[in-house]
PDB file of C-alpha atoms in Angstrom:
ATOM      1  CA  MET L   1      12.786  -6.334 -13.301  1.00 63.00           C
ATOM      2  CA  GLN L   2      12.901  -6.634  -9.582  1.00 87.00           C
ATOM      3  CA  ARG L   3      10.969  -9.510  -7.532  1.00 95.00           C
ATOM      4  CA  LEU L   4       9.168  -9.160  -4.127  1.00 97.00           C
ATOM      5  CA  GLN L   5      11.053 -11.469  -1.561  1.00 96.00           C
ATOM      6  CA  LEU L   6       9.727 -12.645   1.763  1.00 96.00           C
ATOM      7  CA  ASN L   7      12.727 -11.823   3.662  1.00 96.00           C
ATOM      8  CA  GLU L   8      13.232  -8.291   2.207  1.00 97.00           C
ATOM      9  CA  ALA L   9       9.859  -6.748   1.861  1.00 98.00           C
ATOM     10  CA  ALA L  10       7.475  -4.486   4.058  1.00 98.00           C
ATOM     11  CA  LEU L  11       4.255  -3.199   3.234  1.00 98.00           C
ATOM     12  CA  LEU L  12       3.387   0.339   4.043  1.00 98.00           C
ATOM     13  CA  VAL L  13      -0.158   1.608   4.061  1.00 98.00           C
ATOM     14  CA  VAL L  14      -0.245   5.454   3.583  1.00 98.00           C
ATOM     15  CA  ASP L  15      -2.770   7.703   5.246  1.00 96.00           C
ATOM     16  CA  VAL L  16      -6.067   5.755   4.292  1.00 97.00           C
ATOM     17  CA  GLN L  17      -7.866   7.930   7.065  1.00 96.00           C
ATOM     18  CA  GLU L  18     -11.415   8.569   7.828  1.00 95.00           C
ATOM     19  CA  LYS L  19     -12.271  12.133   6.491  1.00 94.00           C
ATOM     20  CA  PHE L  20     -10.531  11.439   3.187  1.00 90.00           C
ATOM     21  CA  ALA L  21     -11.805   8.266   2.097  1.00 90.00           C
ATOM     22  CA  PRO L  22     -15.370   9.493   1.392  1.00 91.00           C
ATOM     23  CA  VAL L  23     -14.211  11.710  -1.449  1.00 95.00           C
ATOM     24  CA  LEU L  24     -11.562   9.146  -3.328  1.00 96.00           C
ATOM     25  CA  PHE L  25     -12.001   7.353  -6.652  1.00 96.00           C
ATOM     26  CA  GLU L  26     -13.259   4.001  -6.059  1.00 94.00           C
ATOM     27  CA  SER L  27     -12.350   3.948  -2.441  1.00 94.00           C
ATOM     28  CA  GLY L  28     -14.108   0.954  -1.712  1.00 94.00           C
ATOM     29  CA  ARG L  29     -11.792  -0.938  -4.425  1.00 95.00           C
ATOM     30  CA  MET L  30      -9.050   0.450  -2.460  1.00 96.00           C
ATOM     31  CA  ILE L  31      -9.850  -0.279   0.931  1.00 96.00           C
ATOM     32  CA  ALA L  32     -10.682  -3.770  -0.079  1.00 96.00           C
ATOM     33  CA  ALA L  33      -7.257  -4.159  -1.948  1.00 97.00           C
ATOM     34  CA  CYS L  34      -5.232  -2.760   1.137  1.00 97.00           C
ATOM     35  CA  ARG L  35      -7.298  -5.153   3.427  1.00 97.00           C
ATOM     36  CA  LEU L  36      -5.979  -8.022   1.086  1.00 97.00           C
ATOM     37  CA  LEU L  37      -2.525  -6.776   1.382  1.00 98.00           C
ATOM     38  CA  ILE L  38      -2.556  -6.447   5.056  1.00 98.00           C
ATOM     39  CA  GLY L  39      -4.134  -9.731   5.724  1.00 97.00           C
ATOM     40  CA  GLY L  40      -1.374 -11.434   3.148  1.00 96.00           C
ATOM     41  CA  ALA L  41       1.265  -9.658   5.145  1.00 97.00           C
ATOM     42  CA  GLN L  42       0.174 -10.840   8.535  1.00 97.00           C
ATOM     43  CA  SER L  43      -0.082 -14.420   7.231  1.00 96.00           C
ATOM     44  CA  LEU L  44       3.211 -14.218   5.509  1.00 97.00           C
ATOM     45  CA  GLY L  45       5.002 -12.444   8.370  1.00 96.00           C
ATOM     46  CA  ILE L  46       5.863  -9.597   6.556  1.00 97.00           C
ATOM     47  CA  PRO L  47       6.400  -6.133   8.710  1.00 97.00           C
ATOM     48  CA  ILE L  48       3.491  -3.601   7.989  1.00 98.00           C
ATOM     49  CA  PHE L  49       3.931   0.194   8.572  1.00 98.00           C
ATOM     50  CA  VAL L  50       1.107   2.296   8.823  1.00 98.00           C
ATOM     51  CA  THR L  51       1.175   6.311   8.618  1.00 98.00           C
ATOM     52  CA  GLU L  52      -1.353   8.939   9.172  1.00 98.00           C
ATOM     53  CA  GLN L  53      -1.434  12.573   7.889  1.00 96.00           C
ATOM     54  CA  ASN L  54      -2.296  15.091  10.561  1.00 96.00           C
ATOM     55  CA  PRO L  55      -4.864  12.824  12.301  1.00 95.00           C
ATOM     56  CA  ASP L  56      -6.140  15.642  14.202  1.00 95.00           C
ATOM     57  CA  LYS L  57      -7.741  17.021  10.872  1.00 95.00           C
ATOM     58  CA  LEU L  58      -8.215  13.864   8.672  1.00 95.00           C
ATOM     59  CA  GLY L  59      -9.161  11.268  11.172  1.00 95.00           C
ATOM     60  CA  LEU L  60      -7.736   7.906  11.863  1.00 97.00           C
ATOM     61  CA  THR L  61      -7.147   4.872   9.714  1.00 97.00           C
ATOM     62  CA  VAL L  62     -10.405   4.066   8.521  1.00 97.00           C
ATOM     63  CA  ALA L  63     -12.099   1.226  10.660  1.00 96.00           C
ATOM     64  CA  GLU L  64     -12.062  -1.511   8.025  1.00 95.00           C
ATOM     65  CA  LEU L  65      -8.386  -1.476   7.915  1.00 97.00           C
ATOM     66  CA  ARG L  66      -7.774  -0.563  11.803  1.00 97.00           C
ATOM     67  CA  GLU L  67      -9.999  -3.883  12.353  1.00 96.00           C
ATOM     68  CA  SER L  68      -7.653  -5.804   9.999  1.00 96.00           C
ATOM     69  CA  LEU L  69      -4.630  -4.418  11.530  1.00 96.00           C
ATOM     70  CA  GLY L  70      -5.415  -5.518  14.810  1.00 95.00           C
ATOM     71  CA  ASP L  71      -2.242  -5.125  16.747  1.00 92.00           C
ATOM     72  CA  ALA L  72      -0.450  -4.026  13.905  1.00 91.00           C
ATOM     73  CA  TYR L  73      -2.335  -0.749  14.280  1.00 96.00           C
ATOM     74  CA  ARG L  74       0.531   1.341  15.223  1.00 96.00           C
ATOM     75  CA  PRO L  75       0.338   4.683  12.961  1.00 97.00           C
ATOM     76  CA  ILE L  76       3.251   6.973  12.669  1.00 98.00           C
ATOM     77  CA  VAL L  77       1.961  10.263  12.543  1.00 98.00           C
ATOM     78  CA  LYS L  78       3.214  12.842  10.021  1.00 97.00           C
ATOM     79  CA  MET L  79       2.785  15.945   8.407  1.00 97.00           C
ATOM     80  CA  GLU L  80       5.136  15.682   5.469  1.00 97.00           C
ATOM     81  CA  PHE L  81       3.767  14.382   2.388  1.00 97.00           C
ATOM     82  CA  SER L  82       6.121  11.569   2.077  1.00 98.00           C
ATOM     83  CA  ALA L  83       6.518   8.945   4.568  1.00 98.00           C
ATOM     84  CA  PHE L  84      10.531   9.099   4.301  1.00 98.00           C
ATOM     85  CA  GLY L  85      10.469  12.784   4.943  1.00 97.00           C
ATOM     86  CA  ASN L  86       9.309  11.873   8.290  1.00 98.00           C
ATOM     87  CA  GLU L  87      12.245  11.143  10.614  1.00 97.00           C
ATOM     88  CA  THR L  88      10.177   8.664  12.781  1.00 98.00           C
ATOM     89  CA  PHE L  89       9.205   6.392   9.801  1.00 98.00           C
ATOM     90  CA  ARG L  90      12.337   6.880   8.220  1.00 97.00           C
ATOM     91  CA  SER L  91      14.242   5.498  11.289  1.00 97.00           C
ATOM     92  CA  ALA L  92      11.696   2.913  11.752  1.00 97.00           C
ATOM     93  CA  PHE L  93      11.864   1.651   8.361  1.00 98.00           C
ATOM     94  CA  ALA L  94      15.666   1.554   8.129  1.00 97.00           C
ATOM     95  CA  ALA L  95      15.787  -0.409  11.504  1.00 97.00           C
ATOM     96  CA  SER L  96      13.663  -3.232   9.964  1.00 97.00           C
ATOM     97  CA  GLY L  97      16.366  -4.133   7.659  1.00 97.00           C
ATOM     98  CA  ARG L  98      14.103  -4.655   4.741  1.00 98.00           C
ATOM     99  CA  ARG L  99      15.521  -3.334   1.421  1.00 97.00           C
ATOM    100  CA  GLN L 100      11.849  -3.359  -0.510  1.00 98.00           C
ATOM    101  CA  ILE L 101       8.785  -1.543   0.331  1.00 98.00           C
ATOM    102  CA  LEU L 102       5.323  -2.304  -0.983  1.00 98.00           C
ATOM    103  CA  VAL L 103       3.240   0.737  -1.056  1.00 98.00           C
ATOM    104  CA  CYS L 104      -0.540   1.062  -0.741  1.00 98.00           C
ATOM    105  CA  GLY L 105      -2.775   4.077   0.301  1.00 98.00           C
ATOM    106  CA  ILE L 106      -3.748   7.419  -0.726  1.00 97.00           C
ATOM    107  CA  GLU L 107      -3.251   9.987  -2.553  1.00 96.00           C
ATOM    108  CA  ALA L 108      -1.396   8.393  -5.681  1.00 97.00           C
ATOM    109  CA  HIS L 109      -0.270  11.647  -6.658  1.00 97.00           C
ATOM    110  CA  VAL L 110       0.607  13.090  -3.695  1.00 97.00           C
ATOM    111  CA  CYS L 111       1.680  11.281  -0.368  1.00 97.00           C
ATOM    112  CA  VAL L 112       2.157   8.029  -2.252  1.00 98.00           C
ATOM    113  CA  TRP L 113       4.058   9.639  -4.876  1.00 98.00           C
ATOM    114  CA  GLN L 114       6.470  11.629  -2.796  1.00 98.00           C
ATOM    115  CA  THR L 115       6.903   8.503  -0.670  1.00 98.00           C
ATOM    116  CA  VAL L 116       7.834   6.395  -3.417  1.00 98.00           C
ATOM    117  CA  GLN L 117      10.183   8.875  -5.119  1.00 98.00           C
ATOM    118  CA  ASP L 118      11.974   9.380  -1.726  1.00 98.00           C
ATOM    119  CA  GLY L 119      12.317   5.395  -1.140  1.00 98.00           C
ATOM    120  CA  LEU L 120      13.968   5.040  -4.589  1.00 98.00           C
ATOM    121  CA  ASP L 121      16.293   8.130  -3.745  1.00 98.00           C
ATOM    122  CA  LEU L 122      17.044   6.120  -0.708  1.00 97.00           C
ATOM    123  CA  GLY L 123      17.941   3.121  -2.697  1.00 97.00           C
ATOM    124  CA  TYR L 124      15.150   1.054  -1.659  1.00 98.00           C
ATOM    125  CA  GLU L 125      13.265  -1.364  -4.353  1.00 97.00           C
ATOM    126  CA  VAL L 126       9.726   0.148  -4.434  1.00 98.00           C
ATOM    127  CA  PHE L 127       6.430  -1.549  -5.573  1.00 98.00           C
ATOM    128  CA  ILE L 128       3.452   0.064  -5.824  1.00 98.00           C
ATOM    129  CA  ALA L 129       0.013  -1.896  -5.637  1.00 98.00           C
ATOM    130  CA  GLU L 130      -2.130  -0.044  -8.248  1.00 96.00           C
ATOM    131  CA  ASP L 131      -5.161  -1.445  -7.095  1.00 96.00           C
ATOM    132  CA  ALA L 132      -4.498  -0.413  -3.374  1.00 97.00           C
ATOM    133  CA  VAL L 133      -3.999   3.515  -4.243  1.00 98.00           C
ATOM    134  CA  THR L 134      -6.225   6.069  -5.394  1.00 97.00           C
ATOM    135  CA  SER L 135      -6.820   9.648  -5.340  1.00 97.00           C
ATOM    136  CA  ARG L 136      -9.845  12.044  -5.884  1.00 96.00           C
ATOM    137  CA  TYR L 137     -10.258  11.840  -9.125  1.00 96.00           C
ATOM    138  CA  PRO L 138      -9.400   8.834 -12.005  1.00 95.00           C
ATOM    139  CA  PHE L 139      -7.117  11.102 -13.570  1.00 97.00           C
ATOM    140  CA  LEU L 140      -5.016  12.071 -10.375  1.00 96.00           C
ATOM    141  CA  TRP L 141      -4.895   8.460  -9.798  1.00 96.00           C
ATOM    142  CA  GLN L 142      -3.767   7.415 -13.249  1.00 96.00           C
ATOM    143  CA  SER L 143      -1.220   9.902 -13.412  1.00 96.00           C
ATOM    144  CA  GLY L 144       0.316   9.279  -9.880  1.00 97.00           C
ATOM    145  CA  VAL L 145       0.868   5.488 -10.749  1.00 97.00           C
ATOM    146  CA  GLN L 146       2.001   6.472 -13.923  1.00 97.00           C
ATOM    147  CA  ARG L 147       4.814   8.670 -12.565  1.00 97.00           C
ATOM    148  CA  CYS L 148       5.766   6.324  -9.942  1.00 97.00           C
ATOM    149  CA  VAL L 149       6.493   3.715 -12.584  1.00 97.00           C
ATOM    150  CA  GLU L 150       8.277   6.318 -14.937  1.00 97.00           C
ATOM    151  CA  ALA L 151      10.532   6.999 -11.605  1.00 97.00           C
ATOM    152  CA  GLY L 152      11.342   3.310 -11.361  1.00 96.00           C
ATOM    153  CA  ALA L 153       8.842   1.647  -9.056  1.00 97.00           C
ATOM    154  CA  ASN L 154       7.557  -1.591  -9.926  1.00 97.00           C
ATOM    155  CA  ARG L 155       3.984  -1.421 -10.821  1.00 97.00           C
ATOM    156  CA  THR L 156       1.960  -4.531  -9.196  1.00 97.00           C
ATOM    157  CA  ASN L 157      -1.373  -5.362  -7.821  1.00 96.00           C
ATOM    158  CA  SER L 158      -2.364  -6.752  -4.284  1.00 96.00           C
ATOM    159  CA  GLU L 159      -3.044 -10.165  -5.852  1.00 95.00           C
ATOM    160  CA  MET L 160      -0.090 -10.433  -7.937  1.00 96.00           C
ATOM    161  CA  ALA L 161       2.454  -9.122  -5.093  1.00 97.00           C
ATOM    162  CA  LEU L 162       0.883 -11.693  -2.503  1.00 97.00           C
ATOM    163  CA  PHE L 163       1.336 -14.569  -5.049  1.00 96.00           C
ATOM    164  CA  GLU L 164       4.679 -13.289  -6.390  1.00 97.00           C
ATOM    165  CA  LEU L 165       5.758 -13.634  -2.530  1.00 97.00           C
ATOM    166  CA  MET L 166       4.749 -16.914  -1.836  1.00 96.00           C
ATOM    167  CA  LYS L 167       6.405 -18.302  -5.181  1.00 95.00           C
ATOM    168  CA  THR L 168       4.537 -21.730  -4.818  1.00 93.00           C
ATOM    169  CA  ALA L 169       1.272 -23.354  -4.152  1.00 93.00           C
ATOM    170  CA  GLN L 170       3.430 -25.377  -1.387  1.00 94.00           C
ATOM    171  CA  HIS L 171       3.845 -22.504   0.739  1.00 94.00           C
ATOM    172  CA  PRO L 172       2.541 -23.127   4.219  1.00 94.00           C
ATOM    173  CA  GLN L 173       0.253 -19.929   3.835  1.00 95.00           C
ATOM    174  CA  PHE L 174      -0.939 -20.555   0.518  1.00 95.00           C
ATOM    175  CA  ARG L 175      -4.339 -21.696   1.260  1.00 95.00           C
ATOM    176  CA  THR L 176      -4.583 -18.761   3.737  1.00 95.00           C
ATOM    177  CA  VAL L 177      -3.796 -16.247   1.366  1.00 95.00           C
ATOM    178  CA  GLN L 178      -5.909 -17.981  -1.227  1.00 94.00           C
ATOM    179  CA  ALA L 179      -8.890 -17.704   0.771  1.00 94.00           C
ATOM    180  CA  LEU L 180      -8.435 -14.052   1.342  1.00 94.00           C
ATOM    181  CA  VAL L 181      -7.956 -13.429  -2.359  1.00 93.00           C
ATOM    182  CA  LYS L 182     -11.327 -15.329  -3.087  1.00 92.00           C
ATOM    183  CA  GLU L 183     -13.077 -13.118  -0.123  1.00 91.00           C
ATOM    184  CA  MET L 184     -11.681 -10.000  -1.600  1.00 92.00           C
ATOM    185  CA  ALA L 185     -11.261  -9.923  -5.279  1.00 89.00           C
ATOM    186  CA  PRO L 186     -14.983  -9.805  -6.022  1.00 88.00           C
ATOM    187  CA  VAL L 187     -15.230  -6.371  -3.763  1.00 88.00           C
ATOM    188  CA  ILE L 188     -11.723  -5.249  -5.475  1.00 90.00           C
ATOM    189  CA  TYR L 189     -12.826  -5.723  -9.215  1.00 86.00           C
ATOM    190  CA  GLN L 190     -16.705  -5.482  -8.960  1.00 80.00           C
ATOM    191  CA  THR L 191     -16.737  -1.905 -10.505  1.00 49.00           C
ATOM    192  CA  GLY L 192     -14.756  -2.028 -13.273  1.00 45.00           C
ATOM    193  CA  LYS L 193     -14.494   1.702 -13.720  1.00 43.00           C
ATOM    194  CA  GLY L 194     -11.022   3.150 -14.120  1.00 39.00           C
ATOM    195  CA  SER L 195      -9.534  -0.421 -14.502  1.00 35.00           C
ATOM    196  CA  GLY L 196      -6.588   0.948 -16.728  1.00 36.00           C
ATOM    197  CA  VAL L 197      -3.581   3.041 -16.020  1.00 32.00           C
TER     198      VAL L 197
END
């Protein structure tokens, strides 16, 4: 099993947009987990990529994530379902020199799945943070995550990924990340619905 490495990983936030978020299964959980990943990635110096699917129709990335991203909010606009199907993103990711991609966002069975599939086909190590992805219905979320795993993606979650990246409580950003986890975990896990895939 592959492990996330600080000098190899990048975070991708896929299409968490204003007009779509309200109809998603446990959107609050997904957004909170994305916020945890974004804050952790910023603390650990990991590159962050953001995509928006047809924002003229679906709106911008939700305000909570735009606020968390701050200066890192530089969305790549796409019409393709797969982020890697978009030349701008594909080139930007290749230019980063990163070989691992940690994916969060929506929808698990469409844009996330196709991004994961293409990332694997391109030879990247792909990790899917299952608490930080969702779809309109629980079944679609669960089957999307399962398909990603069956294709070869590494199944993880937001908290697991961040601690795996740090590796030790002696990491200089441990307390910062730990504080983020303590803040966001109750929001991520409060519902208990659809907790298993």
